[in-house]
Short mmCIF file of C-alpha atoms in Angstrom, two decimals:
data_model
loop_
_atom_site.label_atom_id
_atom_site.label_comp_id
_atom_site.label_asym_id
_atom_site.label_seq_id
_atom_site.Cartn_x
_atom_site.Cartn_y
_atom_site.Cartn_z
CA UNK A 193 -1.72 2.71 -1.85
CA UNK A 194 1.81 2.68 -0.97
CA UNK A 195 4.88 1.90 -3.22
CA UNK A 196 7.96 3.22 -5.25
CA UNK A 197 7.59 6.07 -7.14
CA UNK A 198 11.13 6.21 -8.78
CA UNK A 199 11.59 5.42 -11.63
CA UNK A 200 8.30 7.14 -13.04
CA UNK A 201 7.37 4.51 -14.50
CA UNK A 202 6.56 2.91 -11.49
CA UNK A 203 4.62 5.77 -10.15
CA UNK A 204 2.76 5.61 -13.14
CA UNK A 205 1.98 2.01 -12.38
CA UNK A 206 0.63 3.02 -9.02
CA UNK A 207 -1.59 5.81 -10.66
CA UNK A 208 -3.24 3.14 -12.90
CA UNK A 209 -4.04 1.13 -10.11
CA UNK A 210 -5.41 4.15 -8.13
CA UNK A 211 -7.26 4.60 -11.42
CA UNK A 212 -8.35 0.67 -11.74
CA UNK A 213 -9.59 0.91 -8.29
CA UNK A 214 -11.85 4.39 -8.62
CA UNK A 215 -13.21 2.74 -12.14
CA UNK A 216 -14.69 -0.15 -9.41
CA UNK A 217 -16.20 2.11 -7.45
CA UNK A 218 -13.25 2.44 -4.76
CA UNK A 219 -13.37 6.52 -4.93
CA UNK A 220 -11.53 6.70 -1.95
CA UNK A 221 -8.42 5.44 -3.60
CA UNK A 222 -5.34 7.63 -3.24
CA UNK A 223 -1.76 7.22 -3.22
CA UNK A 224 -0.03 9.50 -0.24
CA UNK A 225 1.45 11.54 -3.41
CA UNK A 226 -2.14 12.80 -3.98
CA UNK A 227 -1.92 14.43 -0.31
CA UNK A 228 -0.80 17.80 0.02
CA UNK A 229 2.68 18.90 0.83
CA UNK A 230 1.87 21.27 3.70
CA UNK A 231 1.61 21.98 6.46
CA UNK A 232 5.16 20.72 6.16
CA UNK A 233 5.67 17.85 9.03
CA UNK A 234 9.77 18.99 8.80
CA UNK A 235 12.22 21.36 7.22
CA UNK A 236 14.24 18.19 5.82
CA UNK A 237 12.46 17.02 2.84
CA UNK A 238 12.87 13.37 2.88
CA UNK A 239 12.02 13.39 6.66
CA UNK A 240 8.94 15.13 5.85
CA UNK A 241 7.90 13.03 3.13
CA UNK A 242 8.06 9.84 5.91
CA UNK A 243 5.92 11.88 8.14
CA UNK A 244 3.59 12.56 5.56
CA UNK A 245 3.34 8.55 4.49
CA UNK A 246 3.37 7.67 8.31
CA UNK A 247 0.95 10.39 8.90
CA UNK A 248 -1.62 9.61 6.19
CA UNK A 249 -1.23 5.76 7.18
CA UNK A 250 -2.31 6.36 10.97
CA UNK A 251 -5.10 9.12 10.38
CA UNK A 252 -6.57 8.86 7.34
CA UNK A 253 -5.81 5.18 5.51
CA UNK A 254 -8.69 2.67 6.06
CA UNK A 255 -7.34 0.10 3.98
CA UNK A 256 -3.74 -0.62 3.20
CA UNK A 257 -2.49 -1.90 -0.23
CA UNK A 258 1.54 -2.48 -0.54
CA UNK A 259 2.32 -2.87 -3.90
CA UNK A 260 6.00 -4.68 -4.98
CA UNK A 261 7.20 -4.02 -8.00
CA UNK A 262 9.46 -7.10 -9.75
CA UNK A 263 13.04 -4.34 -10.92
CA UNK A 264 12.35 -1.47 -8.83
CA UNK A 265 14.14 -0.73 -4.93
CA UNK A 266 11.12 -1.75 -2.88
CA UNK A 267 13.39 -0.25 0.21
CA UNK A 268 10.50 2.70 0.77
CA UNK A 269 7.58 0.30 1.05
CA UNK A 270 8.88 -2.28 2.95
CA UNK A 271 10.07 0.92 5.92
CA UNK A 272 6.09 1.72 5.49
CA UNK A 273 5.01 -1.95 6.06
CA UNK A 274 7.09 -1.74 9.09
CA UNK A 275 5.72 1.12 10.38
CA UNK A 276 2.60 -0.39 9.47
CA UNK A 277 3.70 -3.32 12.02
CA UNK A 278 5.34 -1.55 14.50
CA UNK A 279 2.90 1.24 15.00
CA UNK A 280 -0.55 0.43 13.32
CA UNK A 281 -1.00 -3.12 14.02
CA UNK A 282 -4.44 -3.01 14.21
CA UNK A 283 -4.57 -2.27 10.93
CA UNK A 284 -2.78 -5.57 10.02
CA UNK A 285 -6.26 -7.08 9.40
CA UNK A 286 -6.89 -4.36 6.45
CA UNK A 287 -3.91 -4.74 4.85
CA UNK A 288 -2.51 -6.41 1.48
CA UNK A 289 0.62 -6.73 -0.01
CA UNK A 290 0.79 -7.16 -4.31
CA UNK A 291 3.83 -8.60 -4.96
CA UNK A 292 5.26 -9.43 -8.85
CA UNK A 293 4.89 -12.87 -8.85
CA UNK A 294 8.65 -12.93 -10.54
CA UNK A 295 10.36 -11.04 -7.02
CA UNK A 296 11.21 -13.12 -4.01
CA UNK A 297 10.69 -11.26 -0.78
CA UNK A 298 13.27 -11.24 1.68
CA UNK A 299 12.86 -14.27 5.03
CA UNK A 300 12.23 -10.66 7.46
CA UNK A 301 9.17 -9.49 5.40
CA UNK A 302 8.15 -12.89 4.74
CA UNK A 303 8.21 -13.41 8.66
CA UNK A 304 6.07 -10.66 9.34
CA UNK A 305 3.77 -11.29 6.51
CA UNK A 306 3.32 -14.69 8.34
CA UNK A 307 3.78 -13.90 11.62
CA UNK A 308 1.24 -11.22 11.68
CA UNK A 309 -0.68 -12.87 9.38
CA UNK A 310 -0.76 -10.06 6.54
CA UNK A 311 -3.07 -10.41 4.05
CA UNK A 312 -0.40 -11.41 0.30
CA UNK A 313 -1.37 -11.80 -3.22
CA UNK A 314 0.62 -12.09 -6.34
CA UNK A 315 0.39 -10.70 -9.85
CA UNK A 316 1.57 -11.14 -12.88
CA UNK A 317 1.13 -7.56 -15.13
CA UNK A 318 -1.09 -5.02 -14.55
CA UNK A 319 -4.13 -6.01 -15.01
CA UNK A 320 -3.73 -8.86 -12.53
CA UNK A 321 -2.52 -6.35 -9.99
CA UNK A 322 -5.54 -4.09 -10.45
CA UNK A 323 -7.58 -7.52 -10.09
CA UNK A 324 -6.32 -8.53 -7.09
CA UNK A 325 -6.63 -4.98 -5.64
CA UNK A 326 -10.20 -5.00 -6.57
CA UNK A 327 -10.66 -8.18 -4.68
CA UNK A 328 -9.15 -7.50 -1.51
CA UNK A 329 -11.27 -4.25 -1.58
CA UNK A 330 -14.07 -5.85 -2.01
CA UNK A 331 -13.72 -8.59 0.60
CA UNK A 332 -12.80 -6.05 3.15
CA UNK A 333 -16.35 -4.44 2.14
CA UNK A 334 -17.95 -7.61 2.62
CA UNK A 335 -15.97 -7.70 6.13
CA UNK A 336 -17.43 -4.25 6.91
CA UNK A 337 -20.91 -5.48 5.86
CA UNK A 338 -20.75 -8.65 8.16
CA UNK A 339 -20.29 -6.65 10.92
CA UNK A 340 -22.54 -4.21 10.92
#
């Protein structure tokens, strides 16, 4: 799950909807704040902490969930979603964005959304965001099924 952490109260968001998702049987949930500090990936602390998100979204992420929060600088996760595009693209076909239904997203992330057609949903509180997490986990389950 990838997102803003600052203000806490959005982190806290995030760690309900980690929660939400492990309550529906998604143990596997994890935000790249529950991964480790170390080894350290660089000596500057903000570079590192890119790393790390880049790092855990190429080697260990199997499904990708952006959240957008409506109030809070979404600058962080849209520079992951673009990694996500730029470097991971295979992994465009297991990924979601949650987006407040109230915040408009820019004509660049809408273009990629589109243009490499990104899975989107919107929400309206919490409890819609942890639905519509649930449900894109689940279809991409069902995907996973099919093809085996």
């Amino acid at each position: 799950i990838f997102g803003t952490y600052v203000p806490d109260l959005f982190e806290k968001r995030l760690q309900t909807l980690k929660l939400c998702l492990r309550k529906h049987g998604f143990r596997n949930a994890f935000l790249v704040a529950d991964f480790p500090d170390s080894p350290k990936l660089h000596s500057d602390t903000e570079i590192h902490f890119q790393r790390k998100s880049f790092h855990y979204m190429t080697e260990w992420a199997q499904v990708l969930i952006f959240v957008y929060f409506n109030g809070a600088d979404n600058q962080g996760v849209t520079r992951e979603l673009s990694h996500m595009i730029e470097k991971e693209i295979e992994k465009t076909v297991v990924t979601t964005i949650l987006r407040d239904e109230r915040l408009r997203l820019s004509s660049m992330i809408r273009a990629d959304i589109k243009g490499y057609r990104v899975f989107e949903d919107t929400y309206k509180d919490d409890k819609t965001l942890c639905e519509a997490a649930v449900a894109f986990c689940r279809n991409m389950v069902y995907r996973l099924y099919d093809v085996l």
